[in-house]
mmCIF file of C-alpha atoms and ligand atoms in Angstrom:
data_model
loop_
_atom_site.group_PDB
_atom_site.id
_atom_site.type_symbol
_atom_site.label_atom_id
_atom_site.label_comp_id
_atom_site.label_asym_id
_atom_site.label_seq_id
_atom_site.Cartn_x
_atom_site.Cartn_y
_atom_site.Cartn_z
ATOM 1 C CA MET A 1 -5.766 2.857 -3.063
ATOM 2 C CA SER A 2 -3.581 2.021 -6.069
ATOM 3 C CA SER A 3 -3.407 4.725 -8.693
ATOM 4 C CA ALA A 4 -4.162 3.143 -12.029
ATOM 5 C CA PRO A 5 -4.820 5.798 -14.660
ATOM 6 C CA ILE A 6 -8.581 6.088 -15.054
ATOM 7 C CA ALA A 7 -9.710 6.106 -18.671
ATOM 8 C CA LEU A 8 -12.971 5.848 -20.564
ATOM 9 C CA ALA A 9 -13.920 5.401 -24.215
ATOM 10 C CA LEU A 10 -17.201 4.970 -26.037
ATOM 11 C CA HIS A 11 -18.588 4.440 -29.491
ATOM 12 C CA GLY A 12 -22.027 5.228 -30.853
ATOM 13 C CA GLY A 13 -21.690 2.871 -33.799
ATOM 14 C CA CYS A 14 -19.674 2.781 -37.017
ATOM 15 C CA GLY A 15 -22.880 3.178 -39.024
ATOM 16 C CA THR A 16 -22.587 6.957 -39.081
ATOM 17 C CA LEU A 17 -24.466 8.775 -41.839
ATOM 18 C CA PRO A 18 -22.524 10.916 -44.348
ATOM 19 C CA PRO A 19 -22.183 14.504 -43.000
ATOM 20 C CA ASP A 20 -24.718 16.014 -45.435
ATOM 21 C CA GLU A 21 -27.567 13.729 -44.302
ATOM 22 C CA LEU A 22 -28.106 15.574 -41.019
ATOM 23 C CA THR A 23 -28.121 19.282 -40.158
ATOM 24 C CA PRO A 24 -25.145 20.886 -38.380
ATOM 25 C CA ALA A 25 -27.410 21.273 -35.343
ATOM 26 C CA GLU A 26 -28.195 17.544 -35.323
ATOM 27 C CA TRP A 27 -24.499 16.639 -35.563
ATOM 28 C CA ALA A 28 -23.708 19.101 -32.792
ATOM 29 C CA GLU A 29 -26.400 17.590 -30.591
ATOM 30 C CA SER A 30 -25.100 14.069 -31.193
ATOM 31 C CA ARG A 31 -21.600 15.226 -30.145
ATOM 32 C CA ASP A 32 -23.090 16.837 -27.041
ATOM 33 C CA HIS A 33 -24.754 13.542 -26.164
ATOM 34 C CA LEU A 34 -21.450 11.720 -26.612
ATOM 35 C CA ALA A 35 -19.815 14.189 -24.219
ATOM 36 C CA GLU A 36 -22.716 13.840 -21.771
ATOM 37 C CA ALA A 37 -22.307 10.058 -21.837
ATOM 38 C CA LEU A 38 -18.574 10.395 -21.168
ATOM 39 C CA ARG A 39 -19.306 12.791 -18.333
ATOM 40 C CA ALA A 40 -21.661 10.285 -16.692
ATOM 41 C CA GLY A 41 -18.977 7.587 -16.744
ATOM 42 C CA TRP A 42 -16.148 9.938 -15.846
ATOM 43 C CA ASP A 43 -17.971 11.175 -12.750
ATOM 44 C CA VAL A 44 -18.092 7.572 -11.533
ATOM 45 C CA LEU A 45 -14.405 6.952 -12.252
ATOM 46 C CA LYS A 46 -13.028 10.159 -10.826
ATOM 47 C CA ARG A 47 -14.691 9.649 -7.469
ATOM 48 C CA GLY A 48 -13.026 6.237 -7.252
ATOM 49 C CA GLY A 49 -16.014 4.250 -8.523
ATOM 50 C CA ARG A 50 -15.964 0.996 -10.459
ATOM 51 C CA SER A 51 -15.383 0.685 -14.187
ATOM 52 C CA LEU A 52 -18.494 -1.511 -14.278
ATOM 53 C CA ASP A 53 -20.634 1.354 -12.962
ATOM 54 C CA ALA A 54 -18.927 3.785 -15.328
ATOM 55 C CA VAL A 55 -19.653 1.831 -18.503
ATOM 56 C CA GLU A 56 -23.256 1.261 -17.448
ATOM 57 C CA ALA A 57 -23.776 4.969 -16.721
ATOM 58 C CA THR A 58 -22.212 5.887 -20.066
ATOM 59 C CA VAL A 59 -24.322 3.466 -22.075
ATOM 60 C CA VAL A 60 -27.547 4.569 -20.342
ATOM 61 C CA VAL A 61 -27.050 8.131 -21.653
ATOM 62 C CA LEU A 62 -26.487 6.820 -25.178
ATOM 63 C CA GLU A 63 -29.548 4.544 -24.940
ATOM 64 C CA ASN A 64 -31.658 7.547 -23.948
ATOM 65 C CA SER A 65 -30.469 9.642 -26.890
ATOM 66 C CA PRO A 66 -32.375 9.418 -30.194
ATOM 67 C CA HIS A 67 -29.119 9.751 -32.142
ATOM 68 C CA PHE A 68 -27.820 6.227 -31.622
ATOM 69 C CA ASN A 69 -29.023 2.755 -32.467
ATOM 70 C CA ALA A 70 -29.756 1.580 -28.927
ATOM 71 C CA GLY A 71 -32.686 2.112 -26.590
ATOM 72 C CA HIS A 72 -34.711 5.125 -27.812
ATOM 73 C CA GLY A 73 -33.723 5.444 -31.476
ATOM 74 C CA ALA A 74 -32.920 1.759 -31.994
ATOM 75 C CA ALA A 75 -33.178 0.138 -35.432
ATOM 76 C CA LEU A 76 -36.410 -1.504 -36.579
ATOM 77 C CA ASN A 77 -36.428 -5.117 -37.719
ATOM 78 C CA ALA A 78 -38.183 -6.409 -40.850
ATOM 79 C CA ALA A 79 -41.449 -6.749 -38.915
ATOM 80 C CA HIS A 80 -41.312 -3.072 -37.886
ATOM 81 C CA GLU A 81 -40.428 -3.956 -34.302
ATOM 82 C CA HIS A 82 -37.477 -3.350 -32.033
ATOM 83 C CA GLU A 83 -35.509 -6.263 -30.631
ATOM 84 C CA LEU A 84 -32.723 -5.042 -28.397
ATOM 85 C CA ASP A 85 -29.460 -6.703 -27.418
ATOM 86 C CA SER A 86 -27.087 -5.664 -24.652
ATOM 87 C CA ALA A 87 -24.245 -7.029 -22.539
ATOM 88 C CA ILE A 88 -21.968 -5.909 -19.748
ATOM 89 C CA MET A 89 -18.801 -7.590 -18.471
ATOM 90 C CA ASP A 90 -16.649 -7.108 -15.402
ATOM 91 C CA GLY A 91 -12.979 -7.723 -16.214
ATOM 92 C CA ALA A 92 -12.129 -8.249 -12.552
ATOM 93 C CA THR A 93 -14.308 -11.325 -12.050
ATOM 94 C CA LEU A 94 -15.265 -12.208 -15.650
ATOM 95 C CA SER A 95 -18.883 -11.924 -14.489
ATOM 96 C CA ALA A 96 -21.257 -10.924 -17.237
ATOM 97 C CA GLY A 97 -24.904 -10.307 -17.976
ATOM 98 C CA ALA A 98 -26.716 -9.965 -21.295
ATOM 99 C CA VAL A 99 -30.156 -9.728 -22.867
ATOM 100 C CA ALA A 100 -31.137 -10.425 -26.459
ATOM 101 C CA GLY A 101 -34.318 -9.747 -28.393
ATOM 102 C CA ALA A 102 -35.713 -7.632 -25.560
ATOM 103 C CA GLN A 103 -38.761 -5.610 -26.580
ATOM 104 C CA ARG A 104 -39.838 -3.640 -23.553
ATOM 105 C CA ILE A 105 -36.797 -2.803 -21.409
ATOM 106 C CA ARG A 106 -36.228 0.939 -21.512
ATOM 107 C CA ASN A 107 -32.513 0.576 -20.792
ATOM 108 C CA PRO A 108 -31.336 -2.886 -21.826
ATOM 109 C CA VAL A 109 -27.870 -2.336 -20.322
ATOM 110 C CA LYS A 110 -29.492 -2.023 -16.896
ATOM 111 C CA ALA A 111 -31.101 -5.423 -17.374
ATOM 112 C CA ALA A 112 -27.740 -6.855 -18.411
ATOM 113 C CA ARG A 113 -26.224 -5.404 -15.262
ATOM 114 C CA ALA A 114 -29.020 -6.754 -13.058
ATOM 115 C CA LEU A 115 -28.421 -10.177 -14.565
ATOM 116 C CA LEU A 116 -24.703 -9.917 -13.867
ATOM 117 C CA GLU A 117 -25.492 -9.147 -10.246
ATOM 118 C CA ARG A 118 -27.947 -12.058 -10.044
ATOM 119 C CA ASN A 119 -25.077 -14.362 -11.077
ATOM 120 C CA GLU A 120 -27.294 -17.150 -12.366
ATOM 121 C CA ALA A 121 -27.843 -16.990 -16.122
ATOM 122 C CA ILE A 122 -25.540 -14.833 -18.255
ATOM 123 C CA LEU A 123 -27.941 -14.343 -21.179
ATOM 124 C CA LEU A 124 -31.739 -14.102 -21.204
ATOM 125 C CA ILE A 125 -33.739 -13.765 -24.411
ATOM 126 C CA GLY A 126 -37.031 -12.249 -25.583
ATOM 127 C CA PRO A 127 -40.035 -12.167 -23.257
ATOM 128 C CA ALA A 128 -38.021 -13.808 -20.464
ATOM 129 C CA ALA A 129 -35.574 -10.920 -20.589
ATOM 130 C CA ASP A 130 -38.439 -8.411 -20.490
ATOM 131 C CA ARG A 131 -40.028 -10.229 -17.535
ATOM 132 C CA PHE A 132 -36.723 -10.393 -15.700
ATOM 133 C CA ALA A 133 -36.259 -6.634 -16.095
ATOM 134 C CA GLU A 134 -39.754 -5.930 -14.841
ATOM 135 C CA GLU A 135 -39.264 -8.197 -11.832
ATOM 136 C CA ALA A 136 -35.932 -6.501 -11.134
ATOM 137 C CA GLY A 137 -37.822 -3.201 -10.880
ATOM 138 C CA LEU A 138 -36.484 -1.684 -14.090
ATOM 139 C CA VAL A 139 -38.596 0.617 -16.249
ATOM 140 C CA VAL A 140 -40.469 -1.200 -19.013
ATOM 141 C CA VAL A 141 -42.084 0.610 -21.930
ATOM 142 C CA GLU A 142 -44.170 -0.016 -25.030
ATOM 143 C CA ASN A 143 -42.088 -1.165 -28.000
ATOM 144 C CA SER A 144 -43.044 2.071 -29.800
ATOM 145 C CA TYR A 145 -41.046 4.071 -27.217
ATOM 146 C CA PHE A 146 -37.894 3.073 -29.110
ATOM 147 C CA THR A 147 -39.141 4.312 -32.521
ATOM 148 C CA THR A 148 -37.919 7.584 -34.019
ATOM 149 C CA PRO A 149 -38.757 9.160 -37.414
ATOM 150 C CA ARG A 150 -35.174 8.519 -38.543
ATOM 151 C CA ARG A 151 -35.500 4.770 -37.913
ATOM 152 C CA ILE A 152 -38.794 4.598 -39.800
ATOM 153 C CA ASP A 153 -37.085 6.293 -42.728
ATOM 154 C CA MET A 154 -34.109 3.896 -42.518
ATOM 155 C CA LEU A 155 -36.420 0.884 -42.599
ATOM 156 C CA ARG A 156 -38.177 2.271 -45.656
ATOM 157 C CA ARG A 157 -34.823 2.852 -47.324
ATOM 158 C CA MET A 158 -33.503 -0.608 -46.439
ATOM 159 C CA LYS A 159 -36.635 -2.286 -47.788
ATOM 160 C CA ALA A 160 -36.285 -0.229 -50.998
ATOM 161 C CA HIS A 161 -32.614 -1.263 -51.319
ATOM 162 C CA LYS A 162 -33.607 -4.887 -50.878
ATOM 163 C CA ALA A 163 -36.372 -4.643 -53.486
ATOM 164 C CA SER A 164 -34.182 -2.877 -56.061
ATOM 165 C CA GLY A 165 -30.916 -4.670 -55.278
ATOM 166 C CA THR A 166 -29.066 -1.407 -54.531
ATOM 167 C CA ALA A 167 -26.384 -1.129 -51.865
ATOM 168 C CA ALA A 168 -27.187 0.481 -48.536
ATOM 169 C CA SER A 169 -24.802 2.825 -46.740
ATOM 170 C CA GLU A 170 -23.370 1.807 -43.366
ATOM 171 C CA GLY A 171 -25.495 4.560 -41.787
ATOM 172 C CA GLU A 172 -28.705 3.172 -43.229
ATOM 173 C CA LYS A 173 -27.882 -0.311 -42.039
ATOM 174 C CA HIS A 174 -26.752 -0.273 -38.479
ATOM 175 C CA GLY A 175 -25.136 1.198 -35.363
ATOM 176 C CA THR A 176 -24.622 0.282 -31.734
ATOM 177 C CA VAL A 177 -23.370 1.945 -28.595
ATOM 178 C CA GLY A 178 -20.658 0.749 -26.267
ATOM 179 C CA ALA A 179 -18.260 1.828 -23.554
ATOM 180 C CA VAL A 180 -15.061 0.584 -21.943
ATOM 181 C CA ALA A 181 -13.345 1.835 -18.815
ATOM 182 C CA CYS A 182 -10.347 1.406 -16.554
ATOM 183 C CA ASP A 183 -10.923 2.450 -12.945
ATOM 184 C CA ARG A 184 -8.585 3.607 -10.215
ATOM 185 C CA HIS A 185 -8.118 0.031 -9.035
ATOM 186 C CA GLY A 186 -7.031 -1.049 -12.503
ATOM 187 C CA HIS A 187 -10.261 -2.977 -13.117
ATOM 188 C CA LEU A 188 -11.598 -3.054 -16.658
ATOM 189 C CA ALA A 189 -15.204 -3.301 -17.884
ATOM 190 C CA ALA A 190 -17.118 -3.212 -21.152
ATOM 191 C CA ALA A 191 -20.767 -2.699 -22.075
ATOM 192 C CA THR A 192 -22.609 -2.703 -25.407
ATOM 193 C CA SER A 193 -26.215 -2.026 -26.421
ATOM 194 C CA THR A 194 -27.875 -2.156 -29.835
ATOM 195 C CA GLY A 195 -30.992 -2.448 -31.914
ATOM 196 C CA GLY A 196 -28.963 -4.583 -34.344
ATOM 197 C CA TYR A 197 -29.254 -3.755 -38.024
ATOM 198 C CA THR A 198 -32.224 -2.205 -39.785
ATOM 199 C CA ASN A 199 -34.573 -4.715 -41.470
ATOM 200 C CA LYS A 200 -32.951 -7.656 -39.650
ATOM 201 C CA PRO A 201 -35.032 -10.815 -39.518
ATOM 202 C CA PRO A 202 -37.157 -11.107 -36.358
ATOM 203 C CA GLY A 203 -35.320 -13.195 -33.778
ATOM 204 C CA ARG A 204 -31.856 -12.388 -35.117
ATOM 205 C CA VAL A 205 -29.263 -11.919 -32.377
ATOM 206 C CA GLY A 206 -26.039 -10.056 -33.085
ATOM 207 C CA ASP A 207 -22.586 -10.004 -31.544
ATOM 208 C CA SER A 208 -23.273 -7.338 -28.907
ATOM 209 C CA PRO A 209 -24.856 -9.591 -26.241
ATOM 210 C CA LEU A 210 -22.438 -12.456 -26.908
ATOM 211 C CA ILE A 211 -19.602 -12.399 -24.410
ATOM 212 C CA GLY A 212 -16.301 -12.700 -26.278
ATOM 213 C CA ALA A 213 -17.763 -11.524 -29.589
ATOM 214 C CA GLY A 214 -19.062 -7.929 -29.375
ATOM 215 C CA THR A 215 -18.341 -7.407 -25.696
ATOM 216 C CA TYR A 216 -15.366 -8.583 -23.628
ATOM 217 C CA ALA A 217 -13.300 -7.497 -20.622
ATOM 218 C CA ARG A 218 -10.452 -9.120 -18.758
ATOM 219 C CA ASP A 219 -8.361 -7.393 -16.106
ATOM 220 C CA GLY A 220 -4.698 -7.076 -16.962
ATOM 221 C CA VAL A 221 -5.439 -7.274 -20.685
ATOM 222 C CA CYS A 222 -8.234 -5.182 -22.235
ATOM 223 C CA ALA A 223 -11.910 -4.311 -22.430
ATOM 224 C CA VAL A 224 -13.577 -4.137 -25.848
ATOM 225 C CA SER A 225 -16.961 -3.148 -27.294
ATOM 226 C CA CYS A 226 -17.496 -3.708 -31.028
ATOM 227 C CA THR A 227 -19.697 -2.240 -33.746
ATOM 228 C CA GLY A 228 -20.372 -3.441 -37.285
ATOM 229 C CA MET A 229 -22.220 -6.326 -38.895
ATOM 230 C CA GLY A 230 -22.389 -8.680 -35.937
ATOM 231 C CA GLU A 231 -22.173 -11.923 -37.869
ATOM 232 C CA TYR A 232 -18.541 -11.130 -38.778
ATOM 233 C CA PHE A 233 -17.621 -10.284 -35.199
ATOM 234 C CA MET A 234 -19.229 -13.503 -34.026
ATOM 235 C CA ARG A 235 -17.197 -15.567 -36.502
ATOM 236 C CA ALA A 236 -14.027 -13.781 -35.438
ATOM 237 C CA VAL A 237 -14.977 -13.973 -31.719
ATOM 238 C CA ALA A 238 -13.615 -10.453 -31.951
ATOM 239 C CA GLY A 239 -13.456 -9.288 -28.336
ATOM 240 C CA HIS A 240 -11.820 -12.449 -27.067
ATOM 241 C CA GLU A 241 -9.517 -12.656 -30.080
ATOM 242 C CA ILE A 242 -8.187 -9.165 -29.365
ATOM 243 C CA ALA A 243 -7.539 -10.188 -25.749
ATOM 244 C CA ALA A 244 -5.870 -13.424 -26.898
ATOM 245 C CA GLN A 245 -3.646 -11.570 -29.359
ATOM 246 C CA MET A 246 -2.525 -9.356 -26.495
ATOM 247 C CA SER A 247 -2.150 -11.948 -23.757
ATOM 248 C CA LEU A 248 -0.799 -14.845 -25.825
ATOM 249 C CA ALA A 249 0.886 -13.230 -28.821
ATOM 250 C CA GLY A 250 2.203 -10.170 -26.976
ATOM 251 C CA ARG A 251 0.528 -7.656 -29.256
ATOM 252 C CA SER A 252 -0.258 -4.157 -28.036
ATOM 253 C CA LEU A 253 -3.851 -2.889 -27.827
ATOM 254 C CA ASP A 254 -3.209 -0.806 -30.932
ATOM 255 C CA GLU A 255 -1.845 -3.738 -32.925
ATOM 256 C CA ALA A 256 -4.546 -6.179 -31.858
ATOM 257 C CA THR A 257 -7.457 -3.821 -32.501
ATOM 258 C CA GLN A 258 -6.100 -2.487 -35.811
ATOM 259 C CA ALA A 259 -5.628 -6.056 -37.010
ATOM 260 C CA MET A 260 -9.231 -6.904 -36.094
ATOM 261 C CA VAL A 261 -10.831 -3.823 -37.702
ATOM 262 C CA PHE A 262 -8.675 -3.490 -40.820
ATOM 263 C CA ASP A 263 -7.518 -7.044 -41.523
ATOM 264 C CA VAL A 264 -9.717 -9.734 -39.997
ATOM 265 C CA ILE A 265 -13.031 -7.924 -40.625
ATOM 266 C CA GLY A 266 -12.153 -5.015 -42.899
ATOM 267 C CA LYS A 267 -10.615 -7.220 -45.574
ATOM 268 C CA GLN A 268 -13.998 -8.888 -46.002
ATOM 269 C CA GLY A 269 -15.383 -5.532 -47.139
ATOM 270 C CA ILE A 270 -17.280 -5.041 -43.897
ATOM 271 C CA GLY A 271 -17.657 -1.803 -41.934
ATOM 272 C CA ALA A 272 -16.181 -2.243 -38.489
ATOM 273 C CA GLY A 273 -15.243 -0.286 -35.409
ATOM 274 C CA LEU A 274 -14.725 -0.646 -31.696
ATOM 275 C CA CYS A 275 -13.632 1.075 -28.544
ATOM 276 C CA ALA A 276 -11.091 -0.550 -26.263
ATOM 277 C CA VAL A 277 -8.890 0.156 -23.258
ATOM 278 C CA ASP A 278 -5.894 -1.719 -21.877
ATOM 279 C CA ALA A 279 -4.677 -2.205 -18.325
ATOM 280 C CA ALA A 280 -2.490 0.909 -18.542
ATOM 281 C CA GLY A 281 -5.512 3.059 -19.395
ATOM 282 C CA HIS A 282 -4.568 3.439 -23.053
ATOM 283 C CA VAL A 283 -7.734 3.932 -25.159
ATOM 284 C CA VAL A 284 -8.318 3.313 -28.865
ATOM 285 C CA VAL A 285 -11.339 3.870 -31.132
ATOM 286 C CA PRO A 286 -10.432 2.435 -34.581
ATOM 287 C CA PHE A 287 -12.977 2.229 -37.422
ATOM 288 C CA ASN A 288 -12.856 1.683 -41.173
ATOM 289 C CA THR A 289 -16.094 3.440 -42.192
ATOM 290 C CA VAL A 290 -16.868 7.048 -43.224
ATOM 291 C CA GLY A 291 -17.335 7.843 -39.570
ATOM 292 C CA MET A 292 -17.959 6.418 -36.135
ATOM 293 C CA TYR A 293 -19.644 8.189 -33.268
ATOM 294 C CA ARG A 294 -16.944 8.051 -30.653
ATOM 295 C CA GLY A 295 -15.381 9.741 -27.676
ATOM 296 C CA PHE A 296 -12.830 9.154 -24.984
ATOM 297 C CA VAL A 297 -11.150 10.633 -21.970
ATOM 298 C CA ASN A 298 -7.552 9.457 -22.057
ATOM 299 C CA ALA A 299 -5.127 8.858 -19.214
ATOM 300 C CA ASP A 300 -4.181 12.582 -19.277
ATOM 301 C CA GLY A 301 -7.854 13.528 -18.781
ATOM 302 C CA ASP A 302 -8.148 14.973 -22.309
ATOM 303 C CA CYS A 303 -11.688 14.530 -23.631
ATOM 304 C CA TYR A 304 -12.482 14.210 -27.336
ATOM 305 C CA VAL A 305 -15.677 13.428 -29.249
ATOM 306 C CA GLY A 306 -16.258 12.956 -32.964
ATOM 307 C CA THR A 307 -18.541 11.613 -35.644
ATOM 308 C CA HIS A 308 -16.381 11.609 -38.798
ATOM 309 C CA ALA A 309 -12.647 12.133 -39.387
ATOM 310 C CA ASP A 310 -12.185 15.063 -37.019
ATOM 311 C CA LEU A 311 -12.165 14.905 -33.257
ATOM 312 C CA GLU A 312 -13.454 17.806 -31.179
ATOM 313 C CA PHE A 313 -11.476 18.610 -28.017
ATOM 314 C CA ARG A 314 -13.783 19.008 -25.025
ATOM 315 C CA GLY A 315 -11.207 20.077 -22.464
ATOM 316 C CA THR A 316 -8.997 18.356 -19.942
ATOM 317 C CA TRP A 317 -11.255 16.795 -17.394
ATOM 318 C CA ASP A 318 -10.547 16.797 -13.715
ATOM 319 C CA ARG A 319 -9.358 13.397 -12.529
ATOM 320 C CA ASN A 320 -10.048 13.908 -8.820
HETATM 321 N N1 LIG B 401 -23.024 -5.131 -34.055
HETATM 322 C C1 LIG B 401 -24.398 -4.794 -34.185
HETATM 323 C C2 LIG B 401 -25.174 -6.032 -34.536
HETATM 324 O O1 LIG B 401 -24.766 -6.735 -35.428
HETATM 325 C C3 LIG B 401 -24.685 -3.754 -35.196
HETATM 326 C C4 LIG B 401 -23.718 -2.618 -35.294
HETATM 327 O O2 LIG B 401 -22.860 -2.435 -34.461
HETATM 328 O O3 LIG B 401 -23.789 -1.855 -36.206
HETATM 329 O O4 LIG B 401 -26.197 -6.262 -33.969
#
């Protein structure tokens, strides 16, 4: 067994609310859920498991938490419904699976993974995605399962902003969850899951399920999961562009991701963030907003989680 440094990073979206909008207990719980999600992925990696399994396990925990805009707690569209997007990519084989506009799949990332394994279509949309998940034996739920009081409030606020022409905060607008990992064999993987942005038009698909835009992984280079207004990431083909900057222009992961978040997208006045890992197990979580739910376990096993500027140290995690 080769001994690549295992590493894992996640984001829970760059649409974090300002600190005073939630109680200290709610912020603490969201950080606990970030750590729980890291733990799920880390347990896979440390026992020699695949990065693909690690990112899926990590994203499932975030989808099940009400704190993040994915799965339970996902954003509502303009028609007061949830339409969920997700993708997963294996950097070793460039295999990928994705669903868009899904309305009944409890854990969209599991459907993306099942599609990757099926190795037929990469992306299924709407009712076909829901049917595929059901046929694959995944749990399907009523659309209302995804709704939380916070998302109802955000939709009300977004509709009010639209009516009055006032600006919405990043936290009111959007969020997403994602994970990237490097496993003991040096294989990279990325996964992303989202409800998109609040009050989005029905049928709108964002960057998250588009391979190369919001989600991308290629062994030897990097794995990336993005968050922020998807239309900008789609135009930039952000995930693939970061990989191209590294593989063709010789940029480091830091340089390529900083350029994407702060120059390519940030200079357009758009909130942006991502998590990424390179082939050496170096992790980054850049963002240009007031906060980004994020966490990582770096190549030394040090675990950190955070929502705003500060990171909370969660100990040095056992690598074996
Ligand atoms: N990228 C997501 C989308 O556009 C939203 C977000 O990350 O905030 O669907």
